[in-house]
Amino acid sequence: MPFETKYESAFYKIEVDKDIRLLQARWLRPVTAEELEIGGTKLFEILLETQAEKVVANAQLLGALSPEAKEWLSSRFFELLSQTQLKMLARVLPENMFHRISLESVVTRAEALGVTNFQVKNFSLQEEALEWLGH
C-alpha cells in the first residue's frame, strides 16, 4: 500500500503507510511556535490512530526555532511521542548549521529530561533516514 496523506496544511504534511507502520512527516516552510505545536500535536494524534512504529521527520525547511518552540519540543512533544507505539524516529535536519544544532539540542534536552523511550537519529538526507528505518 502506498503512502496515504493523513494531514496537509500550508506548512506541514503527514503521510502513512499502514502496511509497514511507517509515517513520513515533512515541514514545508519555516513555522511559528504555534504552527510547530499544531503540527506536532497532529503527528501525535496520527501516531496514536495508525499505531505507526517508525517515523521519518523531515525538517530541512523548518528554519530557526524560537525559545518557546524549542521548550515545547523538548519537554511536551517528546513526552507525547513516548505515549505512542513509536520505536524509531529518523530526523532529516537542515543544512544550515545553526538550525541543525538548534534541533539537535532539543533531543539532547528531551533525553536529559527522560521523556524519550524510542531511538532518535539525525540525518542529512531523506534516503539515509529511510535506510536506517529499514525501508
Coordinates of N, CA, C and O in Angstrom, one line a residue:
M1 N 0.8 -1.2 0.0 CA 0.0 0.0 0.0 C 0.9 1.2 0.0 O 1.8 1.3 0.8
P2 N 0.6 2.2 -0.9 CA 1.4 3.4 -0.9 C 1.1 4.3 0.3 O 0.1 4.1 1.0
F3 N 1.8 5.4 0.4 CA 1.6 6.3 1.4 C 0.2 7.0 1.2 O -0.1 7.4 0.1
E4 N -0.5 7.2 2.3 CA -1.8 7.9 2.3 C -1.6 9.2 3.1 O -1.1 9.2 4.3
T5 N -2.0 10.3 2.5 CA -1.9 11.6 3.2 C -2.9 11.6 4.3 O -4.1 11.4 4.1
K6 N -2.5 11.9 5.6 CA -3.4 11.9 6.7 C -3.6 13.4 7.2 O -4.6 13.6 7.9
Y7 N -2.7 14.2 6.8 CA -2.8 15.6 7.2 C -2.0 16.5 6.3 O -0.9 16.1 5.9
E8 N -2.5 17.6 5.9 CA -1.8 18.5 5.0 C -2.3 19.9 5.2 O -3.5 20.2 5.3
S9 N -1.3 20.8 5.5 CA -1.6 22.2 5.6 C -0.6 23.0 4.8 O 0.2 22.4 4.1
A10 N -0.6 24.3 5.0 CA 0.3 25.2 4.2 C 1.8 25.0 4.7 O 2.7 25.3 4.0
F11 N 1.9 24.4 5.9 CA 3.3 24.3 6.5 C 3.7 22.9 6.8 O 4.9 22.7 7.2
Y12 N 2.8 21.9 6.7 CA 3.2 20.5 7.2 C 2.4 19.5 6.5 O 1.2 19.7 6.2
K13 N 3.0 18.3 6.3 CA 2.4 17.2 5.6 C 2.7 15.9 6.3 O 3.9 15.7 6.6
I14 N 1.7 15.1 6.6 CA 1.9 13.8 7.2 C 1.3 12.7 6.3 O 0.1 12.8 6.0
E15 N 2.1 11.7 6.0 CA 1.7 10.5 5.2 C 2.0 9.3 6.0 O 3.0 9.2 6.7
V16 N 1.2 8.2 5.8 CA 1.4 7.0 6.5 C 1.2 5.8 5.5 O 0.3 5.8 4.7
D17 N 2.1 4.8 5.7 CA 2.0 3.5 5.0 C 1.7 2.6 6.2 O 2.6 2.1 6.9
K18 N 0.4 2.2 6.3 CA 0.0 1.4 7.4 C 0.6 0.0 7.3 O 0.8 -0.7 8.4
D19 N 0.8 -0.5 6.1 CA 1.3 -1.9 6.0 C 2.7 -2.1 6.6 O 3.0 -3.1 7.2
I20 N 3.5 -1.1 6.5 CA 4.8 -1.2 7.1 C 5.0 -0.3 8.3 O 6.1 -0.1 8.8
R21 N 3.9 0.2 8.8 CA 3.8 1.0 10.0 C 4.8 2.2 10.0 O 5.5 2.4 11.0
L22 N 4.9 2.9 8.9 CA 5.8 4.0 8.7 C 5.1 5.3 8.4 O 4.2 5.3 7.6
L23 N 5.5 6.3 9.2 CA 4.9 7.6 9.0 C 6.0 8.6 8.5 O 7.1 8.6 9.0
Q24 N 5.6 9.4 7.5 CA 6.5 10.4 6.9 C 5.9 11.8 7.2 O 4.7 12.0 6.9
A25 N 6.7 12.6 7.9 CA 6.2 14.0 8.2 C 7.2 14.9 7.5 O 8.4 14.7 7.6
R26 N 6.7 16.0 7.0 CA 7.6 17.0 6.3 C 7.1 18.4 6.6 O 6.0 18.7 6.3
W27 N 8.0 19.2 7.1 CA 7.8 20.7 7.3 C 8.0 21.3 5.9 O 9.0 21.0 5.2
L28 N 7.0 22.1 5.5 CA 7.0 22.7 4.1 C 7.6 24.1 4.0 O 7.9 24.6 2.9
R29 N 7.8 24.7 5.2 CA 8.4 26.0 5.2 C 8.8 26.3 6.7 O 8.4 25.6 7.6
P30 N 9.5 27.5 7.0 CA 9.7 27.9 8.3 C 8.3 28.1 9.0 O 7.4 28.6 8.4
V31 N 8.3 27.8 10.3 CA 7.0 27.9 11.0 C 7.1 28.8 12.3 O 8.2 28.9 12.8
T32 N 5.9 29.2 12.8 CA 5.9 29.9 14.1 C 5.8 28.8 15.2 O 5.6 27.6 14.9
A33 N 6.0 29.3 16.4 CA 5.9 28.3 17.5 C 4.5 27.7 17.6 O 4.3 26.5 17.9
E34 N 3.5 28.5 17.3 CA 2.1 28.0 17.3 C 1.9 26.9 16.2 O 1.3 25.9 16.4
E35 N 2.4 27.2 15.0 CA 2.3 26.2 13.9 C 3.1 24.9 14.2 O 2.6 23.8 13.9
L36 N 4.2 25.1 14.9 CA 5.0 23.9 15.3 C 4.2 23.0 16.2 O 4.2 21.8 16.1
E37 N 3.5 23.7 17.2 CA 2.7 22.9 18.1 C 1.5 22.3 17.5 O 1.2 21.1 17.8
I38 N 0.9 22.9 16.5 CA -0.2 22.3 15.8 C 0.3 21.1 15.0 O -0.3 20.0 15.1
G39 N 1.4 21.2 14.3 CA 1.9 20.1 13.5 C 2.3 19.0 14.4 O 2.1 17.8 14.2
G40 N 3.0 19.3 15.5 CA 3.5 18.3 16.4 C 2.3 17.5 17.1 O 2.4 16.3 17.3
T41 N 1.3 18.2 17.4 CA 0.1 17.6 18.0 C -0.6 16.7 17.0 O -1.0 15.6 17.4
K42 N -0.7 17.2 15.8 CA -1.3 16.3 14.7 C -0.4 15.0 14.5 O -1.0 14.0 14.4
L43 N 0.9 15.2 14.5 CA 1.7 14.0 14.4 C 1.4 13.0 15.5 O 1.3 11.8 15.3
F44 N 1.3 13.5 16.8 CA 1.0 12.6 17.9 C -0.4 11.9 17.7 O -0.5 10.7 17.9
E45 N -1.4 12.7 17.3 CA -2.7 12.1 17.1 C -2.7 11.0 16.0 O -3.3 10.0 16.1
I46 N -2.0 11.3 14.9 CA -1.9 10.3 13.8 C -1.1 9.1 14.2 O -1.5 7.9 13.8
L47 N -0.1 9.3 15.0 CA 0.7 8.1 15.5 C -0.2 7.2 16.4 O -0.2 6.0 16.3
L48 N -1.0 7.8 17.2 CA -2.0 7.1 18.1 C -3.0 6.3 17.2 O -3.2 5.1 17.4
E49 N -3.5 7.0 16.2 CA -4.5 6.4 15.3 C -4.0 5.3 14.5 O -4.6 4.2 14.3
T50 N -2.8 5.4 14.0 CA -2.3 4.4 13.0 C -1.4 3.4 13.6 O -1.1 2.4 13.0
Q51 N -0.9 3.6 14.9 CA 0.0 2.7 15.6 C 1.3 2.6 14.8 O 2.0 1.5 15.0
A52 N 1.7 3.6 14.1 CA 3.0 3.5 13.3 C 4.1 3.4 14.4 O 4.1 4.0 15.4
E53 N 5.1 2.7 14.0 CA 6.3 2.4 14.9 C 7.5 3.2 14.5 O 8.5 3.3 15.2
K54 N 7.5 3.6 13.2 CA 8.7 4.3 12.6 C 8.3 5.6 12.0 O 7.3 5.7 11.3
V55 N 9.1 6.7 12.3 CA 8.8 8.0 11.7 C 10.0 8.6 11.1 O 11.1 8.5 11.7
V56 N 9.9 9.1 9.9 CA 10.9 9.9 9.3 C 10.3 11.4 9.3 O 9.3 11.6 8.7
A57 N 11.0 12.2 10.0 CA 10.5 13.6 10.2 C 11.5 14.5 9.4 O 12.7 14.6 9.8
N58 N 11.1 15.1 8.4 CA 11.9 16.0 7.5 C 11.8 17.4 7.9 O 10.7 18.0 7.7
A59 N 12.8 18.0 8.5 CA 12.8 19.4 9.0 C 13.8 20.2 8.2 O 14.2 21.3 8.7
Q60 N 14.1 19.8 7.0 CA 15.0 20.6 6.1 C 14.6 22.0 5.9 O 15.4 22.9 5.8
L61 N 13.3 22.3 5.8 CA 12.8 23.6 5.5 C 12.3 24.3 6.8 O 11.7 25.4 6.7
L62 N 12.5 23.7 8.0 CA 11.9 24.3 9.2 C 12.4 25.7 9.6 O 11.7 26.5 10.1
G63 N 13.7 25.9 9.4 CA 14.2 27.2 9.8 C 14.5 27.3 11.2 O 14.6 26.3 12.0
A64 N 14.7 28.6 11.7 CA 15.1 28.8 13.1 C 13.9 28.6 14.0 O 12.7 28.8 13.7
L65 N 14.2 28.1 15.2 CA 13.1 27.8 16.2 C 13.2 28.9 17.4 O 14.3 29.2 17.8
S66 N 12.1 29.4 17.8 CA 12.1 30.3 18.9 C 12.4 29.5 20.2 O 12.2 28.3 20.2
P67 N 12.8 30.2 21.3 CA 13.0 29.5 22.5 C 11.7 28.8 23.0 O 11.8 27.7 23.6
E68 N 10.5 29.4 22.8 CA 9.3 28.7 23.2 C 9.1 27.4 22.4 O 8.6 26.4 23.0
A69 N 9.4 27.5 21.1 CA 9.2 26.3 20.3 C 10.1 25.2 20.7 O 9.7 24.0 20.9
K70 N 11.4 25.5 21.0 CA 12.4 24.5 21.5 C 11.9 23.9 22.8 O 12.1 22.7 23.0
E71 N 11.4 24.8 23.7 CA 11.0 24.3 25.0 C 9.8 23.3 24.9 O 9.8 22.2 25.5
W72 N 8.8 23.7 24.0 CA 7.7 22.8 23.8 C 8.1 21.4 23.2 O 7.7 20.4 23.6
L73 N 9.0 21.5 22.2 CA 9.5 20.3 21.6 C 10.2 19.4 22.6 O 9.9 18.2 22.7
S74 N 11.2 19.9 23.3 CA 12.0 19.1 24.2 C 11.2 18.6 25.4 O 11.5 17.5 25.9
S75 N 10.2 19.3 25.9 CA 9.5 18.8 27.0 C 8.2 18.1 26.6 O 8.1 16.9 26.7
R76 N 7.3 18.8 26.1 CA 5.9 18.3 25.8 C 5.9 17.3 24.6 O 5.3 16.2 24.7
F77 N 6.5 17.7 23.5 CA 6.4 16.9 22.3 C 7.0 15.5 22.4 O 6.3 14.5 22.1
F78 N 8.2 15.4 23.0 CA 8.8 14.1 23.1 C 8.1 13.3 24.2 O 8.0 12.1 24.1
E79 N 7.5 13.9 25.1 CA 6.6 13.2 26.1 C 5.4 12.6 25.4 O 5.0 11.5 25.7
L80 N 4.8 13.4 24.5 CA 3.6 12.9 23.8 C 4.0 11.7 22.9 O 3.3 10.7 22.9
L81 N 5.2 11.8 22.2 CA 5.6 10.7 21.3 C 5.8 9.4 22.1 O 5.6 8.3 21.7
S82 N 6.3 9.6 23.4 CA 6.6 8.4 24.2 C 5.3 7.7 24.7 O 5.3 6.6 25.2
Q83 N 4.1 8.3 24.4 CA 2.9 7.7 24.7 C 2.3 6.9 23.6 O 1.2 6.4 23.6
T84 N 3.1 6.8 22.5 CA 2.6 6.1 21.3 C 3.4 4.8 21.1 O 4.2 4.5 21.9
Q85 N 3.2 4.1 20.0 CA 3.9 2.9 19.7 C 5.3 3.1 19.0 O 6.0 2.2 18.6
L86 N 5.7 4.4 18.9 CA 6.9 4.8 18.2 C 8.1 4.1 18.8 O 8.3 4.0 20.0
K87 N 8.9 3.5 17.9 CA 10.1 2.8 18.3 C 11.4 3.5 17.7 O 12.4 3.5 18.3
M88 N 11.2 4.1 16.5 CA 12.4 4.7 15.8 C 11.9 6.1 15.2 O 11.0 6.1 14.5
L89 N 12.7 7.1 15.5 CA 12.5 8.4 14.9 C 13.7 8.9 14.2 O 14.8 9.1 14.8
A90 N 13.6 9.0 12.8 CA 14.7 9.5 12.0 C 14.4 10.9 11.6 O 13.4 11.2 11.0
R91 N 15.3 11.8 12.0 CA 15.1 13.2 11.7 C 16.0 13.7 10.6 O 17.2 13.5 10.7
V92 N 15.5 14.3 9.5 CA 16.3 14.8 8.4 C 16.4 16.3 8.7 O 15.4 17.1 8.7
L93 N 17.6 16.7 9.1 CA 17.9 18.1 9.5 C 18.3 19.1 8.4 O 18.8 18.6 7.4
P94 N 18.1 20.4 8.7 CA 18.5 21.4 7.7 C 20.0 21.4 7.5 O 20.8 21.0 8.4
E95 N 20.4 21.9 6.3 CA 21.9 22.0 6.0 C 22.4 23.2 6.9 O 23.6 23.1 7.3
N96 N 21.7 24.2 7.1 CA 22.1 25.3 7.9 C 22.6 24.9 9.3 O 21.8 24.3 10.1
M97 N 23.9 25.1 9.6 CA 24.4 24.6 10.9 C 23.7 25.1 12.1 O 23.5 24.4 13.1
F98 N 23.4 26.4 12.1 CA 22.7 26.9 13.3 C 21.3 26.2 13.5 O 21.0 25.9 14.6
H99 N 20.6 26.0 12.4 CA 19.3 25.4 12.6 C 19.4 23.9 13.0 O 18.7 23.4 13.8
R100 N 20.5 23.3 12.4 CA 20.8 21.9 12.7 C 21.1 21.7 14.2 O 20.5 20.9 14.9
I101 N 22.0 22.6 14.7 CA 22.4 22.5 16.1 C 21.2 22.8 17.1 O 21.0 22.1 18.1
S102 N 20.4 23.7 16.7 CA 19.2 24.0 17.4 C 18.3 22.8 17.6 O 17.8 22.5 18.7
L103 N 18.0 22.1 16.5 CA 17.2 20.9 16.5 C 17.9 19.7 17.3 O 17.2 19.0 17.9
E104 N 19.2 19.6 17.1 CA 19.9 18.6 17.9 C 19.8 18.8 19.4 O 19.7 17.9 20.2
S105 N 19.9 20.1 19.8 CA 19.8 20.4 21.2 C 18.4 20.0 21.8 O 18.3 19.7 23.0
V106 N 17.4 20.1 21.0 CA 16.0 19.7 21.5 C 16.0 18.2 22.0 O 15.5 17.9 23.0
V107 N 16.6 17.3 21.2 CA 16.7 15.9 21.5 C 17.5 15.7 22.7 O 17.2 14.9 23.6
T108 N 18.7 16.3 22.8 CA 19.6 16.2 23.9 C 18.9 16.6 25.2 O 19.0 15.9 26.2
R109 N 18.1 17.6 25.2 CA 17.4 18.1 26.3 C 16.2 17.1 26.7 O 16.0 16.8 27.8
A110 N 15.5 16.6 25.7 CA 14.4 15.7 25.9 C 15.0 14.4 26.5 O 14.4 13.8 27.5
E111 N 16.1 13.9 26.0 CA 16.7 12.7 26.6 C 17.2 13.0 28.1 O 17.0 12.1 28.9
A112 N 17.7 14.2 28.3 CA 18.1 14.5 29.7 C 16.9 14.6 30.6 O 17.0 14.2 31.8
L113 N 15.8 15.0 30.1 CA 14.5 15.0 30.9 C 13.9 13.7 31.1 O 13.0 13.5 31.9
G114 N 14.4 12.7 30.3 CA 13.9 11.3 30.4 C 12.6 11.1 29.8 O 11.8 10.2 30.2
V115 N 12.2 11.9 28.8 CA 10.9 11.8 28.1 C 11.0 11.1 26.8 O 10.0 11.1 26.0
T116 N 12.1 10.4 26.5 CA 12.1 9.6 25.2 C 12.3 8.1 25.5 O 13.2 7.7 26.3
N117 N 11.4 7.3 25.0 CA 11.5 5.9 25.1 C 11.6 5.2 23.8 O 11.1 4.1 23.6
F118 N 12.3 5.9 22.8 CA 12.4 5.4 21.5 C 13.8 5.9 21.0 O 14.4 6.8 21.5
Q119 N 14.3 5.2 19.9 CA 15.5 5.6 19.3 C 15.3 6.9 18.4 O 14.3 7.0 17.7
V120 N 16.3 7.8 18.5 CA 16.3 9.0 17.7 C 17.6 9.1 17.0 O 18.7 9.0 17.6
K121 N 17.6 9.3 15.7 CA 18.9 9.5 15.0 C 18.7 10.6 13.9 O 17.6 10.7 13.3
N122 N 19.7 11.5 13.8 CA 19.7 12.6 12.8 C 20.4 12.2 11.5 O 21.4 11.5 11.5
F123 N 19.8 12.8 10.4 CA 20.4 12.5 9.1 C 20.4 13.8 8.3 O 19.7 14.8 8.6
S124 N 21.2 13.8 7.2 CA 21.2 14.9 6.3 C 20.3 14.7 5.1 O 19.9 15.6 4.4
L125 N 20.0 13.4 4.8 CA 19.3 13.1 3.6 C 18.1 12.1 3.9 O 18.2 11.2 4.8
Q126 N 17.0 12.4 3.2 CA 15.8 11.5 3.4 C 16.1 10.1 3.2 O 15.6 9.2 3.9
E127 N 16.9 9.8 2.1 CA 17.2 8.4 1.8 C 17.9 7.7 2.9 O 17.7 6.5 3.2
E128 N 18.9 8.4 3.5 CA 19.7 7.8 4.6 C 18.7 7.5 5.8 O 18.9 6.4 6.4
A129 N 17.8 8.4 6.1 CA 16.9 8.2 7.2 C 16.0 7.0 6.9 O 15.8 6.1 7.8
L130 N 15.5 6.8 5.7 CA 14.6 5.7 5.4 C 15.4 4.4 5.4 O 14.9 3.3 5.9
E131 N 16.7 4.4 5.0 CA 17.5 3.3 5.1 C 17.7 2.8 6.5 O 17.6 1.6 6.8
W132 N 18.0 3.7 7.4 CA 18.1 3.4 8.9 C 16.9 2.8 9.4 O 16.9 1.9 10.2
L133 N 15.7 3.2 8.9 CA 14.4 2.7 9.4 C 14.1 1.3 8.8 O 13.2 0.7 9.2
G134 N 15.0 0.9 7.8 CA 14.8 -0.3 7.2 C 13.9 -0.3 6.0 O 13.2 -1.3 5.6
H135 N 13.7 0.9 5.3 CA 12.8 1.0 4.2 C 13.6 1.6 3.0 O 14.0 2.6 2.9

